[in-house]
Coordinates of N, CA and C in Angstrom, one line a residue:
M169 N -95.2 -28.1 13.8 CA -94.9 -27.5 15.0 C -96.0 -27.7 16.0
K170 N -95.4 -27.9 17.3 CA -96.3 -28.2 18.5 C -97.1 -27.2 19.0
D171 N -98.2 -27.3 19.6 CA -99.0 -26.4 20.0 C -98.3 -25.4 21.0
K172 N -97.5 -25.9 22.0 CA -97.0 -25.0 22.7 C -95.9 -24.0 22.2
D173 N -95.4 -24.5 21.1 CA -94.4 -23.6 20.2 C -95.3 -22.5 19.4
I174 N -96.6 -22.7 18.9 CA -97.5 -21.9 18.3 C -97.8 -21.2 19.3
I175 N -98.2 -21.3 20.5 CA -98.6 -20.5 21.5 C -97.6 -19.5 21.9
G176 N -96.3 -20.0 22.1 CA -95.2 -19.1 22.2 C -95.2 -18.1 21.1
L177 N -95.4 -18.2 20.0 CA -95.2 -17.5 18.8 C -96.3 -16.1 19.3
Y178 N -97.4 -16.6 19.7 CA -98.6 -15.6 20.0 C -97.9 -14.8 21.0
F179 N -97.3 -15.3 22.0 CA -96.9 -14.5 23.2 C -95.7 -13.6 22.8
A180 N -95.1 -14.1 21.7 CA -93.8 -13.2 21.2 C -94.4 -12.2 20.2
R181 N -95.7 -12.3 19.8 CA -96.3 -11.4 19.1 C -95.8 -11.4 17.5
S182 N -95.3 -12.7 17.3 CA -94.8 -13.1 15.8 C -96.1 -13.4 14.9
E183 N -96.0 -13.0 13.7 CA -97.1 -13.2 12.8 C -96.9 -14.6 12.1
D184 N -95.7 -15.2 12.5 CA -95.8 -16.6 12.2 C -96.6 -17.5 12.9
A185 N -97.3 -17.0 14.1 CA -98.1 -17.6 14.8 C -99.3 -17.9 13.9
L186 N -99.8 -17.0 13.1 CA -101.0 -17.1 12.4 C -100.8 -18.2 11.3
S187 N -99.6 -18.2 10.5 CA -99.2 -19.0 9.3 C -99.3 -20.4 10.0
E188 N -98.5 -20.5 11.2 CA -98.3 -21.9 11.8 C -99.8 -22.5 12.4
T189 N -100.7 -21.6 12.8 CA -101.9 -22.0 13.2 C -102.7 -22.4 11.8
D190 N -102.7 -21.7 10.9 CA -103.4 -22.1 9.6 C -102.7 -23.4 9.1
R191 N -101.5 -23.4 9.1 CA -100.7 -24.7 8.5 C -101.4 -26.1 9.3
K192 N -101.5 -25.9 10.5 CA -101.9 -26.8 11.4 C -103.3 -27.1 11.7
Y193 N -104.1 -26.0 11.6 CA -105.7 -26.2 11.9 C -106.6 -25.5 10.8
G194 N -105.8 -25.0 9.8 CA -106.8 -24.4 8.7 C -107.7 -25.2 7.9
G195 N -107.1 -26.4 7.8 CA -108.2 -27.4 6.9 C -109.4 -27.8 7.7
Y196 N -109.1 -28.0 9.1 CA -110.2 -28.4 9.9 C -111.1 -27.3 10.1
C197 N -110.6 -26.1 10.3 CA -111.6 -24.9 10.4 C -112.3 -24.7 9.3
R198 N -111.6 -24.9 7.9 CA -112.6 -24.5 6.8 C -113.6 -25.5 6.7
T199 N -113.3 -26.8 6.9 CA -114.3 -27.8 6.7 C -115.5 -27.6 7.8
L200 N -115.0 -27.4 8.7 CA -116.1 -27.0 10.1 C -117.0 -25.9 9.6
T201 N -116.2 -24.6 9.2 CA -117.1 -23.6 9.0 C -118.1 -23.7 7.7
Y202 N -117.4 -24.5 6.6 CA -118.2 -24.7 5.5 C -119.4 -25.5 5.8
N203 N -119.3 -26.5 6.7 CA -120.5 -27.4 7.1 C -121.3 -26.5 7.6
I204 N -121.1 -25.4 8.2 CA -122.2 -24.8 9.0 C -122.8 -23.6 8.0
L205 N -121.9 -23.0 6.9 CA -122.3 -21.9 6.1 C -122.6 -22.4 4.9
G206 N -122.2 -23.4 4.2 CA -122.3 -23.8 3.0 C -121.9 -23.1 2.0
N207 N -120.8 -22.2 2.2 CA -120.4 -21.3 1.2 C -119.0 -21.1 1.4
R208 N -118.3 -21.5 0.3 CA -116.7 -21.3 0.5 C -116.3 -19.8 0.9
E209 N -116.5 -18.8 0.2 CA -116.3 -17.5 0.5 C -116.5 -17.2 1.9
D210 N -117.8 -17.3 2.3 CA -118.1 -17.0 3.8 C -117.2 -18.0 4.7
S211 N -117.1 -19.3 4.3 CA -116.2 -20.0 5.2 C -114.7 -19.5 5.5
E212 N -114.2 -19.0 4.3 CA -112.8 -18.5 4.3 C -112.7 -17.2 5.1
E213 N -113.9 -16.2 4.9 CA -113.9 -15.1 5.6 C -113.9 -15.4 7.2
C214 N -114.9 -16.3 7.6 CA -114.9 -16.8 9.0 C -113.4 -17.4 9.5
V215 N -112.8 -18.2 8.7 CA -111.5 -18.4 9.1 C -110.3 -17.5 9.4
N216 N -110.6 -16.4 8.4 CA -109.6 -15.5 8.7 C -110.1 -14.4 10.0
D217 N -111.5 -14.3 10.3 CA -111.8 -13.7 11.5 C -111.4 -14.6 12.7
T218 N -111.5 -16.1 12.6 CA -110.9 -16.7 13.6 C -109.4 -16.4 13.9
Y219 N -108.7 -16.4 12.8 CA -107.2 -16.2 13.2 C -107.1 -14.8 13.9
M220 N -107.8 -13.8 13.5 CA -107.7 -12.5 14.1 C -108.2 -12.5 15.6
R221 N -109.4 -13.4 16.0 CA -109.7 -13.5 17.0 C -108.8 -14.1 18.0
V222 N -108.1 -15.2 17.6 CA -107.1 -15.9 18.5 C -106.0 -15.0 18.7
W223 N -105.6 -14.1 17.8 CA -104.5 -13.0 17.9 C -105.0 -12.2 19.1
E224 N -106.1 -11.9 19.2 CA -106.6 -10.8 20.3 C -106.7 -11.7 21.4
L225 N -106.9 -12.8 21.5 CA -107.0 -13.6 22.8 C -105.7 -14.3 23.3
I226 N -104.8 -14.5 22.6 CA -103.4 -15.0 23.0 C -102.4 -14.0 22.9
P227 N -101.6 -13.7 23.9 CA -101.9 -13.4 25.1 C -103.5 -12.6 25.5
P228 N -103.8 -12.6 26.6 CA -103.4 -13.2 27.9 C -103.9 -14.6 28.0
E229 N -104.7 -15.2 27.3 CA -105.1 -16.7 27.4 C -104.0 -17.6 26.9
T230 N -103.9 -18.9 27.6 CA -103.0 -19.8 27.2 C -103.9 -21.0 27.2
P231 N -104.3 -21.4 26.1 CA -105.2 -22.4 25.9 C -104.6 -23.9 26.0
A232 N -105.1 -24.7 26.9 CA -104.6 -25.9 27.2 C -104.6 -26.8 25.8
K233 N -105.5 -26.9 24.9 CA -105.6 -27.4 23.6 C -105.8 -26.4 22.5
L234 N -104.9 -26.0 21.9 CA -105.0 -24.9 20.8 C -105.8 -25.5 19.9
G235 N -106.1 -26.6 19.3 CA -106.9 -27.0 18.2 C -108.1 -26.7 18.7
A236 N -108.7 -27.2 20.0 CA -110.1 -27.1 20.3 C -110.4 -25.7 20.5
F237 N -109.4 -24.8 21.0 CA -109.6 -23.4 21.1 C -110.0 -22.7 19.9
V238 N -109.2 -23.0 18.7 CA -109.4 -22.2 17.5 C -110.7 -23.0 16.8
A239 N -111.0 -24.3 17.0 CA -112.0 -24.6 16.4 C -113.4 -24.1 17.3
R240 N -113.5 -23.9 18.6 CA -114.4 -23.3 19.3 C -114.8 -22.0 18.6
I241 N -113.7 -21.2 18.5 CA -113.8 -19.7 17.9 C -114.5 -19.9 16.4
A242 N -114.0 -20.7 15.6 CA -114.3 -20.8 14.3 C -115.8 -21.3 14.2
R243 N -116.1 -22.1 15.0 CA -117.5 -22.6 15.0 C -118.4 -21.5 15.6
N244 N -118.0 -20.6 16.6 CA -118.9 -19.8 17.3 C -119.2 -18.5 16.1
L245 N -118.0 -18.3 15.4 CA -118.2 -17.2 14.5 C -118.9 -17.7 13.4
A246 N -118.8 -18.8 13.0 CA -119.7 -19.3 11.7 C -121.2 -19.2 12.2
M247 N -121.5 -19.6 13.4 CA -122.8 -19.6 13.9 C -123.4 -18.2 13.9
D248 N -122.6 -17.4 14.3 CA -122.9 -15.8 14.3 C -123.1 -15.4 13.0
M249 N -122.4 -15.9 12.1 CA -122.4 -15.2 10.6 C -123.8 -15.9 10.0
L250 N -124.0 -16.9 10.5 CA -125.3 -17.8 10.1 C -126.5 -17.2 10.6
D251 N -126.7 -16.6 11.8 CA -127.4 -15.9 12.3 C -127.7 -14.6 11.5
R252 N -126.6 -13.9 11.1 CA -126.9 -12.6 10.6 C -127.3 -12.8 9.1
F253 N -127.1 -13.8 8.5 CA -127.5 -14.1 7.0 C -128.9 -14.6 6.9
A254 N -129.6 -15.0 8.1 CA -130.9 -15.4 8.0 C -130.8 -16.7 7.0
A255 N -130.4 -17.7 7.7 CA -130.2 -18.9 6.8 C -131.3 -19.3 5.7
A256 N -132.6 -19.1 6.1 CA -133.6 -19.5 5.2 C -133.5 -19.0 4.1
K257 N -133.1 -17.4 3.9 CA -133.1 -16.9 2.8 C -131.8 -17.2 1.7
R258 N -130.9 -18.1 2.3 CA -129.8 -18.6 1.7 C -129.9 -19.9 1.0
G259 N -131.1 -20.5 1.2 CA -131.4 -22.1 0.8 C -131.3 -22.9 1.6
G260 N -130.9 -22.7 2.9 CA -131.0 -23.8 3.9 C -129.6 -24.8 3.6
H261 N -129.2 -25.4 4.7 CA -128.0 -26.1 4.6 C -128.3 -27.4 5.6
S262 N -127.3 -28.1 5.8 CA -127.7 -29.4 6.6 C -127.7 -29.1 8.0
H263 N -127.3 -27.8 8.3 CA -127.6 -27.6 9.9 C -129.0 -27.3 10.2
T264 N -129.7 -26.8 9.1 CA -131.1 -26.5 9.4 C -131.8 -27.9 9.8
L265 N -131.4 -28.8 9.1 CA -132.1 -30.2 9.4 C -131.7 -30.7 10.9
A266 N -130.4 -30.3 10.9 CA -129.9 -31.0 12.1 C -130.4 -30.3 13.3
Y267 N -130.7 -29.0 13.3 CA -131.5 -28.3 14.3 C -132.9 -28.8 14.5
E268 N -133.4 -29.1 13.2 CA -135.0 -29.7 13.4 C -135.0 -31.0 14.0
E269 N -133.7 -31.8 13.5 CA -133.7 -33.2 14.4 C -133.6 -33.2 15.9
I270 N -132.8 -32.3 16.3 CA -132.4 -32.1 17.8 C -133.2 -31.3 18.5
S271 N -134.3 -30.7 17.9 CA -135.0 -29.7 18.6 C -136.1 -30.5 19.6
E272 N -136.4 -31.7 19.2 CA -137.4 -32.4 20.0 C -136.7 -32.8 21.2
C273 N -135.4 -32.6 21.5 CA -134.6 -33.2 22.6 C -134.3 -31.9 23.5
V274 N -134.2 -30.8 23.0 CA -133.7 -29.6 23.6 C -134.9 -28.6 23.9
P275 N -135.1 -28.1 25.1 CA -136.3 -27.0 25.2 C -136.0 -25.9 24.4
S276 N -137.3 -25.4 23.9 CA -137.2 -24.3 23.1 C -137.4 -23.2 24.3
N277 N -136.8 -22.1 23.8 CA -137.0 -20.8 24.5 C -136.5 -21.0 26.0
V278 N -135.3 -21.7 26.1 CA -134.7 -21.9 27.5 C -134.6 -20.7 28.2
S279 N -135.1 -20.6 29.4 CA -135.1 -19.4 30.2 C -134.4 -20.0 31.5
V280 N -134.0 -19.0 32.2 CA -133.2 -19.3 33.6 C -134.2 -20.1 34.5
E281 N -135.4 -19.6 34.5 CA -136.5 -20.3 35.2 C -136.7 -21.8 34.8
D282 N -136.7 -22.1 33.5 CA -137.1 -23.4 33.0 C -136.0 -24.4 33.0
A283 N -134.8 -24.0 33.1 CA -133.8 -25.0 33.0 C -132.5 -24.6 33.9
A284 N -132.9 -23.9 34.9 CA -131.7 -23.4 35.9 C -130.9 -22.5 35.3
D285 N -130.2 -22.9 34.0 CA -129.6 -21.9 33.3 C -129.1 -22.5 32.3
E286 N -128.5 -21.9 31.2 CA -128.0 -22.6 30.0 C -126.8 -23.4 30.2
H287 N -126.0 -22.9 31.1 CA -124.8 -23.6 31.7 C -125.3 -25.1 32.0
E288 N -126.2 -25.2 33.0 CA -126.8 -26.5 33.3 C -127.0 -27.5 32.1
L289 N -127.9 -26.9 31.4 CA -128.2 -27.7 30.3 C -127.0 -28.2 29.5
A290 N -126.2 -27.1 29.2 CA -124.9 -27.5 28.4 C -124.1 -28.6 29.1
G291 N -124.0 -28.5 30.3 CA -123.3 -29.6 31.4 C -124.3 -30.9 31.1
L292 N -125.6 -31.0 31.1 CA -126.3 -32.2 31.1 C -125.9 -32.8 29.8
I293 N -126.1 -32.1 28.7 CA -126.0 -32.5 27.3 C -124.4 -32.9 27.1
E294 N -123.5 -32.5 27.7 CA -122.1 -33.0 27.8 C -121.8 -34.1 28.4
R295 N -122.5 -34.4 29.6 CA -122.5 -35.7 30.4 C -123.0 -36.7 29.5
F296 N -124.4 -36.3 28.8 CA -124.8 -37.6 28.2 C -124.0 -37.9 27.0
V297 N -123.3 -37.0 26.2 CA -122.6 -37.2 25.1 C -121.2 -38.1 25.6
T298 N -120.7 -37.7 26.7 CA -119.4 -38.2 27.1 C -119.8 -39.7 27.5
S299 N -121.0 -40.1 28.0 CA -121.4 -41.3 28.5 C -121.7 -42.5 27.3
L300 N -121.8 -41.7 26.0 CA -122.2 -42.6 24.7 C -120.9 -43.7 24.4
P301 N -121.3 -44.7 23.9 CA -120.2 -45.5 23.3 C -119.6 -44.7 22.1
R302 N -118.2 -45.0 22.2 CA -117.2 -44.1 21.0 C -117.9 -43.8 19.9
E303 N -118.5 -44.8 18.9 CA -118.9 -44.6 17.9 C -120.2 -44.0 17.8
K304 N -121.0 -44.0 18.7 CA -122.3 -43.4 18.7 C -121.8 -41.7 19.1
R305 N -120.9 -41.6 20.1 CA -120.5 -40.2 20.4 C -119.7 -39.3 19.1
I306 N -119.1 -40.2 18.3 CA -118.6 -39.7 17.2 C -119.6 -39.3 16.1
I307 N -120.7 -40.0 16.0 CA -121.8 -39.9 15.0 C -122.4 -38.6 15.5
F308 N -122.9 -38.6 16.8 CA -123.5 -37.6 17.3 C -122.9 -36.1 17.1
M309 N -121.6 -36.1 17.5 CA -120.7 -34.9 17.3 C -120.5 -34.5 15.8
K310 N -120.4 -35.4 15.1 CA -120.3 -35.0 13.5 C -121.5 -34.4 12.9
R311 N -122.7 -35.0 13.4 CA -124.0 -34.4 13.1 C -124.3 -33.0 13.5
Y312 N -124.3 -33.1 15.1 CA -124.8 -31.8 15.9 C -123.8 -30.7 16.2
Y313 N -122.4 -31.2 16.1 CA -121.5 -30.1 16.4 C -120.9 -29.7 15.0
H314 N -120.4 -30.7 14.1 CA -119.7 -30.4 13.0 C -120.8 -30.1 11.8
F315 N -121.9 -30.4 11.9 CA -123.0 -30.4 11.0 C -122.6 -31.0 9.8
C316 N -122.2 -32.2 9.8 CA -122.0 -32.9 8.7 C -123.4 -33.6 8.2
T317 N -123.4 -34.0 6.9 CA -124.5 -34.5 6.4 C -124.7 -36.1 6.8
V318 N -125.7 -36.6 6.8 CA -125.9 -38.2 7.1 C -124.9 -38.9 6.0
S319 N -125.1 -38.6 4.9 CA -124.1 -39.0 3.8 C -122.4 -38.9 4.2
E320 N -122.3 -37.7 4.5 CA -120.8 -37.4 4.9 C -120.5 -38.5 6.0
I321 N -121.3 -38.7 7.1 CA -121.0 -39.4 8.3 C -120.9 -40.7 7.7
A322 N -121.8 -41.4 7.1 CA -122.0 -42.8 6.6 C -120.5 -42.9 5.8
E323 N -120.1 -42.0 5.0 CA -118.8 -42.3 4.2 C -117.6 -42.2 5.2
Q324 N -117.6 -41.4 6.2 CA -116.4 -41.3 6.9 C -116.4 -42.6 8.0
M325 N -117.5 -42.8 8.3 CA -117.6 -44.0 9.5 C -117.6 -45.4 8.8
L326 N -117.7 -45.4 7.5 CA -117.8 -46.7 6.8 C -119.0 -47.5 7.0
M327 N -120.0 -46.9 7.1 CA -121.3 -47.6 7.3 C -122.5 -46.9 6.3
S328 N -123.7 -47.5 6.5 CA -124.7 -47.2 5.6 C -125.5 -45.9 6.1
E329 N -125.9 -45.2 5.3 CA -126.8 -44.0 5.7 C -128.1 -44.4 6.7
S330 N -128.7 -45.5 6.4 CA -129.7 -45.9 7.2 C -129.1 -46.3 8.6
K331 N -128.0 -46.7 8.7 CA -127.4 -47.2 10.1 C -127.0 -45.7 10.9
V332 N -126.5 -44.8 10.2 CA -126.3 -43.5 10.8 C -127.7 -42.9 11.3
K333 N -128.6 -42.9 10.3 CA -130.0 -42.3 10.6 C -130.8 -42.9 11.9
M334 N -130.3 -44.3 11.9 CA -131.1 -45.0 13.1 C -130.3 -44.6 14.4
T335 N -129.0 -44.6 14.1 CA -128.2 -44.4 15.5 C -128.5 -43.0 16.0
L336 N -128.7 -42.1 14.9 CA -129.1 -40.6 15.4 C -130.3 -40.7 16.0
S337 N -131.1 -41.3 15.6 CA -132.5 -41.4 16.1 C -132.8 -41.9 17.3
R338 N -132.2 -42.9 17.5 CA -132.0 -43.6 18.9 C -131.3 -42.8 20.0
T339 N -130.1 -42.1 19.5 CA -129.5 -41.4 20.4 C -130.3 -40.1 20.7
R340 N -131.1 -39.4 19.8 CA -131.8 -38.4 20.2 C -132.8 -38.8 21.1
A341 N -133.5 -39.8 20.9 CA -134.5 -40.5 21.9 C -133.8 -40.7 23.3
K342 N -132.7 -41.2 23.5 CA -132.1 -41.2 24.7 C -131.6 -40.1 25.4
L343 N -131.3 -39.1 24.6 CA -130.9 -37.7 25.1 C -132.1 -37.2 25.5
K344 N -133.5 -37.4 24.8 CA -134.5 -36.7 25.5 C -135.1 -37.4 26.7
D345 N -134.9 -38.7 26.8 CA -135.3 -39.4 28.2 C -134.3 -38.8 29.3
Y346 N -133.1 -38.7 29.0 CA -132.1 -38.3 29.9 C -132.4 -37.0 30.4
L347 N -132.5 -36.1 29.5 CA -133.0 -34.5 30.0 C -134.2 -34.6 30.8
E348 N -135.2 -35.3 30.3 CA -136.7 -35.4 31.1 C -136.2 -36.0 32.6
K349 N -135.5 -37.1 32.6 CA -135.2 -37.5 33.9 C -134.2 -36.6 34.9
E350 N -133.8 -35.6 34.1 CA -132.8 -34.8 34.9 C -133.7 -33.5 35.2
G351 N -135.0 -33.6 35.0 CA -135.9 -32.5 35.1 C -136.0 -31.2 34.2
I352 N -135.4 -31.6 32.9 CA -135.7 -30.5 32.0 C -136.9 -30.6 31.4
K353 N -137.7 -29.6 31.2 CA -139.0 -29.7 30.5 C -138.9 -29.3 29.0
L354 N -139.5 -30.4 28.2 CA -139.2 -30.3 26.7 C -140.5 -29.9 26.2

């Protein structure tokens, strides 16, 4: 079923909208939330909460890209759940290492005074990522947005883990340079 038809089901307040959303985007949402949470039960709870939130938001919202809309909600809910669980007590997951890797490129304790505001920083990072060649952009997004492990990325991209690590290292260094040139204090 096409996205516009699924959105139409939401506007009609048909519960079929939820099953169609799950049919089309459920696997992606489960993978995304599992990569963040590292626990199947928590991931499933997060996906269910995602559908409830989408139900609450459509209408009045009419997302241009339903998949991105649903994924953003799922990711944000998973990150919120992770914060509540205090990740260190649950044994750490690949996202913990991803945060450590990227922390050298992004200012800690971002304040309105230090970085103009978080939206400016997000805009700068978005511009940087979109300027990357396709392969590097995919690797970067898989690691720092989807929280895939280096070995998962290597398998998906059909390359060695060392190449993935080197690509990520060089991309982080370029991001750091780019942000410093844009006036972000690191």
